[in-house]
């Protein structure tokens, strides 16, 4: 299986570090990318790291990953709670998918308690701050090694 992992980030995560730091912390998305690259390097994974505010762009990256990658780590941000289209794109993938949320969505407003993406995710990490991304990379490496979904 491919050792390339797509790390995809949804809307407003470009503002990480500046946006609601009491909830999301002070680390920027560039810091998160560096953390992911470090974790991936240790596990002999390659990373494609992307962020978009546009649903169609995230779907296009999922389609690309479907052809090239061995797994996806995704923080769909607000699209988590709204996007059947992202769920459909992920359902077209045969490899492991890990869903990440920086905040503990279950301690927040009730509209954040439902996730379309969880219907296809092998696992969900929420409330671990930006550390959740490196934990997700470690988990996806294990799933790829074991050829599991
Ligand atoms: C988030 C949680 C979502 O509810 C929210 O819309 C986000 C970020 C998180 O990482 O905690 O934008 O996915």
Short mmCIF file of N, CA and C and ligand atoms in Angstrom, two decimals:
data_model
loop_
_atom_site.label_atom_id
_atom_site.label_comp_id
_atom_site.label_asym_id
_atom_site.label_seq_id
_atom_site.Cartn_x
_atom_site.Cartn_y
_atom_site.Cartn_z
N UNK A 1 0.84 -1.21 0.00
CA UNK A 1 0.00 0.00 0.00
C UNK A 1 0.87 1.26 0.00
N UNK A 2 0.37 2.29 -0.64
CA UNK A 2 1.11 3.56 -0.71
C UNK A 2 1.38 4.09 0.70
N UNK A 3 2.55 4.68 0.91
CA UNK A 3 2.88 5.29 2.21
C UNK A 3 2.72 6.82 2.16
N UNK A 4 1.95 7.25 1.16
CA UNK A 4 1.62 8.67 1.07
C UNK A 4 0.30 8.91 1.82
N UNK A 5 0.30 9.92 2.70
CA UNK A 5 -0.90 10.26 3.47
C UNK A 5 -1.28 11.71 3.16
N UNK A 6 -2.54 11.91 2.79
CA UNK A 6 -3.06 13.27 2.61
C UNK A 6 -3.56 13.77 3.96
N UNK A 7 -3.11 14.96 4.35
CA UNK A 7 -3.61 15.62 5.56
C UNK A 7 -4.42 16.82 5.08
N UNK A 8 -5.74 16.75 5.25
CA UNK A 8 -6.64 17.76 4.67
C UNK A 8 -7.31 18.57 5.77
N UNK A 9 -7.39 19.86 5.55
CA UNK A 9 -7.95 20.78 6.53
C UNK A 9 -9.02 21.65 5.89
N UNK A 10 -10.13 21.77 6.59
CA UNK A 10 -11.28 22.50 6.07
C UNK A 10 -11.27 23.98 6.42
N UNK A 11 -12.45 24.61 6.27
CA UNK A 11 -12.57 26.06 6.33
C UNK A 11 -12.14 26.67 7.66
N UNK A 12 -11.53 27.83 7.53
CA UNK A 12 -11.09 28.69 8.64
C UNK A 12 -9.84 28.18 9.36
N UNK A 13 -9.38 26.99 8.99
CA UNK A 13 -8.17 26.48 9.67
C UNK A 13 -6.91 27.21 9.19
N UNK A 14 -7.03 27.98 8.11
CA UNK A 14 -5.92 28.87 7.73
C UNK A 14 -5.68 29.94 8.80
N UNK A 15 -6.70 30.18 9.63
CA UNK A 15 -6.59 31.20 10.69
C UNK A 15 -6.11 30.62 12.02
N UNK A 16 -5.73 29.36 12.00
CA UNK A 16 -5.30 28.71 13.24
C UNK A 16 -4.17 29.52 13.90
N UNK A 17 -4.27 29.67 15.22
CA UNK A 17 -3.28 30.49 15.94
C UNK A 17 -3.78 31.90 16.21
N UNK A 18 -4.69 32.35 15.32
CA UNK A 18 -5.25 33.71 15.47
C UNK A 18 -6.73 33.64 15.83
N UNK A 19 -7.39 32.57 15.41
CA UNK A 19 -8.83 32.45 15.54
C UNK A 19 -9.16 31.76 16.86
N UNK A 20 -9.97 32.40 17.70
CA UNK A 20 -10.43 31.81 18.96
C UNK A 20 -9.35 30.97 19.66
N UNK A 21 -8.22 31.60 20.01
CA UNK A 21 -7.11 30.81 20.58
C UNK A 21 -7.48 30.09 21.88
N UNK A 22 -8.48 30.59 22.60
CA UNK A 22 -8.90 29.89 23.82
C UNK A 22 -9.44 28.50 23.48
N UNK A 23 -9.96 28.35 22.26
CA UNK A 23 -10.50 27.04 21.83
C UNK A 23 -9.46 26.26 21.03
N UNK A 24 -8.78 26.96 20.10
CA UNK A 24 -7.92 26.25 19.15
C UNK A 24 -6.42 26.38 19.41
N UNK A 25 -6.05 27.21 20.40
CA UNK A 25 -4.63 27.36 20.74
C UNK A 25 -3.91 28.36 19.86
N UNK A 26 -2.62 28.45 20.07
CA UNK A 26 -1.78 29.46 19.40
C UNK A 26 -0.90 28.89 18.30
N UNK A 27 -0.90 27.57 18.15
CA UNK A 27 -0.11 26.98 17.07
C UNK A 27 -0.76 27.32 15.73
N UNK A 28 0.04 27.66 14.74
CA UNK A 28 -0.49 27.97 13.41
C UNK A 28 -0.59 26.68 12.58
N UNK A 29 -1.25 26.80 11.42
CA UNK A 29 -1.35 25.64 10.54
C UNK A 29 0.03 25.24 10.00
N UNK A 30 0.90 26.24 9.84
CA UNK A 30 2.29 25.94 9.41
C UNK A 30 2.99 25.12 10.49
N UNK A 31 2.74 25.44 11.76
CA UNK A 31 3.31 24.63 12.86
C UNK A 31 2.77 23.20 12.80
N UNK A 32 1.46 23.09 12.55
CA UNK A 32 0.84 21.75 12.47
C UNK A 32 1.45 20.96 11.32
N UNK A 33 1.64 21.64 10.19
CA UNK A 33 2.25 20.95 9.04
C UNK A 33 3.65 20.44 9.41
N UNK A 34 4.42 21.29 10.10
CA UNK A 34 5.79 20.87 10.50
C UNK A 34 5.71 19.67 11.45
N UNK A 35 4.77 19.70 12.39
CA UNK A 35 4.59 18.57 13.32
C UNK A 35 4.26 17.29 12.54
N UNK A 36 3.35 17.42 11.57
CA UNK A 36 2.94 16.24 10.78
C UNK A 36 4.11 15.69 9.98
N UNK A 37 4.89 16.60 9.39
CA UNK A 37 6.04 16.15 8.58
C UNK A 37 7.07 15.43 9.45
N UNK A 38 7.28 15.97 10.67
CA UNK A 38 8.22 15.32 11.59
C UNK A 38 7.73 13.92 11.96
N UNK A 39 6.46 13.83 12.35
CA UNK A 39 5.89 12.52 12.76
C UNK A 39 5.93 11.55 11.59
N UNK A 40 5.58 12.04 10.40
CA UNK A 40 5.55 11.17 9.22
C UNK A 40 6.95 10.67 8.88
N UNK A 41 7.94 11.57 8.98
CA UNK A 41 9.32 11.19 8.67
C UNK A 41 9.78 10.05 9.55
N UNK A 42 9.43 10.13 10.84
CA UNK A 42 9.83 9.07 11.79
C UNK A 42 9.19 7.73 11.44
N UNK A 43 8.04 7.79 10.77
CA UNK A 43 7.28 6.58 10.46
C UNK A 43 7.42 6.18 8.99
N UNK A 44 8.33 6.86 8.29
CA UNK A 44 8.58 6.58 6.87
C UNK A 44 7.31 6.75 6.02
N UNK A 45 6.54 7.78 6.36
CA UNK A 45 5.38 8.15 5.55
C UNK A 45 5.71 9.44 4.81
N UNK A 46 5.07 9.61 3.66
CA UNK A 46 5.13 10.91 2.97
C UNK A 46 3.81 11.62 3.20
N UNK A 47 3.86 12.96 3.11
CA UNK A 47 2.67 13.76 3.43
C UNK A 47 2.35 14.71 2.29
N UNK A 48 1.08 14.82 1.97
CA UNK A 48 0.55 15.95 1.18
C UNK A 48 -0.32 16.71 2.15
N UNK A 49 0.00 17.96 2.42
CA UNK A 49 -0.72 18.73 3.44
C UNK A 49 -1.44 19.89 2.76
N UNK A 50 -2.77 19.98 2.96
CA UNK A 50 -3.56 21.02 2.28
C UNK A 50 -4.62 21.61 3.19
N UNK A 51 -4.98 22.84 2.92
CA UNK A 51 -6.13 23.49 3.57
C UNK A 51 -6.93 24.23 2.50
N UNK A 52 -8.25 24.17 2.62
CA UNK A 52 -9.08 25.01 1.75
C UNK A 52 -10.35 25.42 2.47
N UNK A 53 -10.85 26.59 2.09
CA UNK A 53 -12.14 27.05 2.58
C UNK A 53 -13.27 26.60 1.65
N UNK A 54 -12.92 25.92 0.57
CA UNK A 54 -13.90 25.54 -0.46
C UNK A 54 -14.16 24.03 -0.43
N UNK A 55 -15.42 23.67 -0.31
CA UNK A 55 -15.80 22.25 -0.23
C UNK A 55 -15.34 21.48 -1.47
N UNK A 56 -15.53 22.09 -2.65
CA UNK A 56 -15.18 21.37 -3.89
C UNK A 56 -13.68 21.05 -3.94
N UNK A 57 -12.85 21.96 -3.40
CA UNK A 57 -11.40 21.73 -3.42
C UNK A 57 -11.03 20.53 -2.53
N UNK A 58 -11.69 20.43 -1.39
CA UNK A 58 -11.42 19.30 -0.49
C UNK A 58 -11.85 17.99 -1.16
N UNK A 59 -12.98 18.03 -1.84
CA UNK A 59 -13.46 16.84 -2.56
C UNK A 59 -12.46 16.46 -3.66
N UNK A 60 -11.95 17.44 -4.38
CA UNK A 60 -10.96 17.15 -5.44
C UNK A 60 -9.70 16.52 -4.85
N UNK A 61 -9.26 16.99 -3.69
CA UNK A 61 -8.07 16.38 -3.05
C UNK A 61 -8.38 14.96 -2.59
N UNK A 62 -9.59 14.71 -2.13
CA UNK A 62 -9.95 13.33 -1.73
C UNK A 62 -9.90 12.42 -2.97
N UNK A 63 -10.40 12.92 -4.10
CA UNK A 63 -10.35 12.12 -5.34
C UNK A 63 -8.90 11.83 -5.75
N UNK A 64 -8.05 12.85 -5.58
CA UNK A 64 -6.62 12.68 -5.90
C UNK A 64 -6.01 11.63 -4.97
N UNK A 65 -6.31 11.74 -3.68
CA UNK A 65 -5.78 10.80 -2.69
C UNK A 65 -6.23 9.38 -3.02
N UNK A 66 -7.45 9.24 -3.47
CA UNK A 66 -8.02 7.93 -3.83
C UNK A 66 -7.14 7.21 -4.86
N UNK A 67 -6.53 7.98 -5.74
CA UNK A 67 -5.66 7.40 -6.79
C UNK A 67 -4.24 7.16 -6.31
N UNK A 68 -3.79 7.97 -5.34
CA UNK A 68 -2.35 8.02 -5.04
C UNK A 68 -1.95 7.58 -3.65
N UNK A 69 -2.88 7.72 -2.67
CA UNK A 69 -2.46 7.67 -1.26
C UNK A 69 -2.81 6.34 -0.60
N UNK A 70 -2.26 6.17 0.62
CA UNK A 70 -2.57 5.00 1.44
C UNK A 70 -3.49 5.34 2.59
N UNK A 71 -3.81 6.63 2.74
CA UNK A 71 -4.72 7.03 3.83
C UNK A 71 -4.93 8.53 3.84
N UNK A 72 -5.95 8.95 4.59
CA UNK A 72 -6.26 10.37 4.75
C UNK A 72 -6.44 10.68 6.23
N UNK A 73 -5.80 11.77 6.67
CA UNK A 73 -6.10 12.39 7.96
C UNK A 73 -6.85 13.67 7.61
N UNK A 74 -8.04 13.84 8.16
CA UNK A 74 -8.83 15.01 7.76
C UNK A 74 -9.46 15.71 8.96
N UNK A 75 -9.25 17.02 9.01
CA UNK A 75 -10.03 17.88 9.90
C UNK A 75 -10.96 18.68 8.98
N UNK A 76 -12.18 18.21 8.83
CA UNK A 76 -13.07 18.86 7.87
C UNK A 76 -13.64 20.19 8.40
N UNK A 77 -13.29 20.55 9.66
CA UNK A 77 -13.77 21.78 10.30
C UNK A 77 -15.30 21.81 10.21
N UNK A 78 -15.88 22.94 9.85
CA UNK A 78 -17.35 23.05 9.88
C UNK A 78 -18.03 22.09 8.89
N UNK A 79 -17.31 21.68 7.82
CA UNK A 79 -17.92 20.74 6.87
C UNK A 79 -18.21 19.38 7.51
N UNK A 80 -17.53 19.10 8.62
CA UNK A 80 -17.80 17.87 9.39
C UNK A 80 -19.30 17.69 9.61
N UNK A 81 -19.93 18.81 9.95
CA UNK A 81 -21.30 18.77 10.46
C UNK A 81 -22.34 18.99 9.35
N UNK A 82 -21.87 19.24 8.13
CA UNK A 82 -22.80 19.62 7.06
C UNK A 82 -22.65 18.83 5.77
N UNK A 83 -21.48 18.23 5.52
CA UNK A 83 -21.18 17.86 4.13
C UNK A 83 -21.38 16.37 3.80
N UNK A 84 -22.51 16.09 3.20
CA UNK A 84 -22.74 14.76 2.64
C UNK A 84 -21.80 14.53 1.45
N UNK A 85 -21.45 15.61 0.75
CA UNK A 85 -20.57 15.49 -0.43
C UNK A 85 -19.17 15.01 -0.03
N UNK A 86 -18.66 15.51 1.10
CA UNK A 86 -17.34 15.04 1.57
C UNK A 86 -17.46 13.60 2.05
N UNK A 87 -18.54 13.26 2.73
CA UNK A 87 -18.75 11.85 3.12
C UNK A 87 -18.77 10.95 1.90
N UNK A 88 -19.48 11.35 0.85
CA UNK A 88 -19.56 10.52 -0.36
C UNK A 88 -18.18 10.34 -0.98
N UNK A 89 -17.39 11.41 -1.02
CA UNK A 89 -16.04 11.31 -1.60
C UNK A 89 -15.19 10.36 -0.76
N UNK A 90 -15.28 10.46 0.56
CA UNK A 90 -14.49 9.57 1.44
C UNK A 90 -14.96 8.13 1.32
N UNK A 91 -16.27 7.95 1.11
CA UNK A 91 -16.79 6.59 0.95
C UNK A 91 -16.27 5.92 -0.31
N UNK A 92 -15.77 6.72 -1.25
CA UNK A 92 -15.20 6.15 -2.49
C UNK A 92 -13.75 5.71 -2.29
N UNK A 93 -13.20 5.90 -1.08
CA UNK A 93 -11.81 5.52 -0.80
C UNK A 93 -11.76 4.19 -0.08
N UNK A 94 -10.73 3.41 -0.39
CA UNK A 94 -10.63 2.05 0.17
C UNK A 94 -9.69 1.98 1.36
N UNK A 95 -9.03 3.09 1.68
CA UNK A 95 -7.97 3.07 2.69
C UNK A 95 -8.43 3.69 4.00
N UNK A 96 -7.58 3.63 5.05
CA UNK A 96 -7.98 4.21 6.34
C UNK A 96 -8.11 5.73 6.32
N UNK A 97 -9.07 6.19 7.07
CA UNK A 97 -9.36 7.63 7.20
C UNK A 97 -9.45 7.93 8.70
N UNK A 98 -8.69 8.93 9.14
CA UNK A 98 -8.77 9.36 10.54
C UNK A 98 -9.30 10.79 10.57
N UNK A 99 -10.32 11.00 11.39
CA UNK A 99 -10.94 12.33 11.55
C UNK A 99 -10.32 13.01 12.77
N UNK A 100 -9.92 14.25 12.60
CA UNK A 100 -9.28 15.01 13.69
C UNK A 100 -10.08 16.28 13.98
N UNK A 101 -10.28 16.56 15.25
CA UNK A 101 -10.77 17.87 15.69
C UNK A 101 -9.86 18.36 16.80
N UNK A 102 -9.43 19.60 16.67
CA UNK A 102 -8.53 20.18 17.67
C UNK A 102 -9.27 20.31 19.01
N UNK A 103 -10.48 20.80 18.93
CA UNK A 103 -11.29 20.99 20.14
C UNK A 103 -12.10 19.73 20.44
N UNK A 104 -12.59 19.65 21.68
CA UNK A 104 -13.50 18.56 22.03
C UNK A 104 -14.91 18.98 21.61
N UNK A 105 -15.27 18.56 20.40
CA UNK A 105 -16.55 18.99 19.81
C UNK A 105 -17.75 18.55 20.68
N UNK A 106 -17.56 17.52 21.47
CA UNK A 106 -18.68 17.02 22.30
C UNK A 106 -18.94 17.88 23.53
N UNK A 107 -18.00 18.76 23.84
CA UNK A 107 -18.18 19.69 24.96
C UNK A 107 -18.71 21.04 24.47
N UNK A 108 -18.99 21.12 23.18
CA UNK A 108 -19.39 22.39 22.57
C UNK A 108 -20.87 22.34 22.14
N UNK A 109 -21.27 23.26 21.28
CA UNK A 109 -22.68 23.35 20.87
C UNK A 109 -23.17 22.02 20.29
N UNK A 110 -24.47 21.76 20.44
CA UNK A 110 -24.98 20.45 20.03
C UNK A 110 -24.84 20.23 18.52
N UNK A 111 -24.84 21.31 17.71
CA UNK A 111 -24.70 21.10 16.26
C UNK A 111 -23.33 20.54 15.89
N UNK A 112 -22.36 20.61 16.84
CA UNK A 112 -21.03 20.04 16.56
C UNK A 112 -20.95 18.57 16.99
N UNK A 113 -22.01 18.05 17.57
CA UNK A 113 -21.95 16.67 18.08
C UNK A 113 -22.14 15.65 16.97
N UNK A 114 -22.76 16.08 15.86
CA UNK A 114 -22.95 15.15 14.75
C UNK A 114 -21.88 15.35 13.68
N UNK A 115 -21.30 14.23 13.23
CA UNK A 115 -20.30 14.28 12.17
C UNK A 115 -20.69 13.31 11.06
N UNK A 116 -20.82 13.83 9.83
CA UNK A 116 -21.00 12.94 8.68
C UNK A 116 -19.75 12.10 8.44
N UNK A 117 -18.59 12.72 8.67
CA UNK A 117 -17.31 12.06 8.37
C UNK A 117 -17.07 10.85 9.28
N UNK A 118 -17.60 10.90 10.50
CA UNK A 118 -17.42 9.76 11.42
C UNK A 118 -18.03 8.47 10.88
N UNK A 119 -18.99 8.60 9.95
CA UNK A 119 -19.61 7.40 9.37
C UNK A 119 -18.63 6.58 8.55
N UNK A 120 -17.54 7.23 8.11
CA UNK A 120 -16.55 6.51 7.28
C UNK A 120 -15.18 6.42 7.96
N UNK A 121 -14.98 7.19 9.03
CA UNK A 121 -13.65 7.24 9.67
C UNK A 121 -13.34 5.94 10.41
N UNK A 122 -12.07 5.50 10.30
CA UNK A 122 -11.60 4.37 11.11
C UNK A 122 -11.55 4.78 12.57
N UNK A 123 -11.21 6.04 12.82
CA UNK A 123 -11.13 6.55 14.18
C UNK A 123 -11.26 8.06 14.19
N UNK A 124 -11.59 8.57 15.37
CA UNK A 124 -11.80 10.01 15.55
C UNK A 124 -10.97 10.48 16.74
N UNK A 125 -10.27 11.61 16.55
CA UNK A 125 -9.50 12.22 17.63
C UNK A 125 -10.06 13.62 17.83
N UNK A 126 -10.50 13.92 19.05
CA UNK A 126 -11.06 15.25 19.33
C UNK A 126 -10.62 15.69 20.71
N UNK A 127 -10.25 16.97 20.81
CA UNK A 127 -9.95 17.54 22.11
C UNK A 127 -8.51 17.38 22.56
N UNK A 128 -7.64 16.92 21.68
CA UNK A 128 -6.22 16.76 22.01
C UNK A 128 -5.40 17.95 21.51
N UNK A 129 -6.09 19.03 21.15
CA UNK A 129 -5.38 20.17 20.58
C UNK A 129 -4.74 19.78 19.27
N UNK A 130 -3.73 20.54 18.87
CA UNK A 130 -3.07 20.24 17.59
C UNK A 130 -2.25 18.95 17.67
N UNK A 131 -2.00 18.47 18.88
CA UNK A 131 -1.30 17.18 19.05
C UNK A 131 -2.09 16.04 18.39
N UNK A 132 -3.40 16.25 18.25
CA UNK A 132 -4.25 15.24 17.63
C UNK A 132 -3.77 14.84 16.24
N UNK A 133 -3.18 15.78 15.52
CA UNK A 133 -2.70 15.46 14.16
C UNK A 133 -1.56 14.45 14.21
N UNK A 134 -0.62 14.64 15.13
CA UNK A 134 0.51 13.69 15.16
C UNK A 134 0.03 12.32 15.66
N UNK A 135 -0.93 12.34 16.58
CA UNK A 135 -1.50 11.05 17.03
C UNK A 135 -2.20 10.35 15.85
N UNK A 136 -2.88 11.13 15.04
CA UNK A 136 -3.57 10.56 13.87
C UNK A 136 -2.57 9.99 12.87
N UNK A 137 -1.44 10.68 12.69
CA UNK A 137 -0.39 10.17 11.78
C UNK A 137 0.14 8.84 12.31
N UNK A 138 0.36 8.77 13.63
CA UNK A 138 0.88 7.53 14.21
C UNK A 138 -0.12 6.39 14.01
N UNK A 139 -1.39 6.69 14.20
CA UNK A 139 -2.42 5.65 14.06
C UNK A 139 -2.55 5.19 12.60
N UNK A 140 -2.50 6.16 11.69
CA UNK A 140 -2.70 5.77 10.28
C UNK A 140 -1.49 4.96 9.80
N UNK A 141 -0.31 5.26 10.33
CA UNK A 141 0.88 4.46 9.98
C UNK A 141 0.65 3.01 10.39
N UNK A 142 0.11 2.82 11.59
CA UNK A 142 -0.17 1.45 12.07
C UNK A 142 -1.19 0.76 11.17
N UNK A 143 -2.25 1.49 10.82
CA UNK A 143 -3.29 0.88 9.98
C UNK A 143 -2.74 0.53 8.60
N UNK A 144 -1.88 1.41 8.04
CA UNK A 144 -1.27 1.12 6.73
C UNK A 144 -0.36 -0.10 6.86
N UNK A 145 0.45 -0.14 7.93
CA UNK A 145 1.35 -1.29 8.12
C UNK A 145 0.58 -2.59 8.23
N UNK A 146 -0.57 -2.53 8.90
CA UNK A 146 -1.36 -3.74 9.11
C UNK A 146 -2.34 -3.97 7.97
N UNK A 147 -2.32 -3.06 6.97
CA UNK A 147 -3.23 -3.15 5.83
C UNK A 147 -4.69 -3.22 6.28
N UNK A 148 -5.01 -2.35 7.25
CA UNK A 148 -6.37 -2.32 7.82
C UNK A 148 -7.07 -1.05 7.44
N UNK A 149 -8.39 -1.07 7.52
CA UNK A 149 -9.16 0.15 7.33
C UNK A 149 -9.61 0.64 8.63
C1 LIG B 1 -13.03 21.79 14.45
C2 LIG B 1 -14.39 21.74 15.14
C3 LIG B 1 -15.48 22.20 14.22
O1 LIG B 1 -16.76 22.12 14.87
C4 LIG B 1 -15.25 23.64 13.80
O2 LIG B 1 -16.23 24.04 12.87
C5 LIG B 1 -13.89 23.88 13.28
C6 LIG B 1 -12.74 23.17 13.87
C7 LIG B 1 -11.86 21.46 15.39
O3 LIG B 1 -10.78 21.22 14.90
O4 LIG B 1 -12.03 21.47 16.63
O5 LIG B 1 -13.69 24.74 12.43
O6 LIG B 1 -13.02 20.83 13.41
#
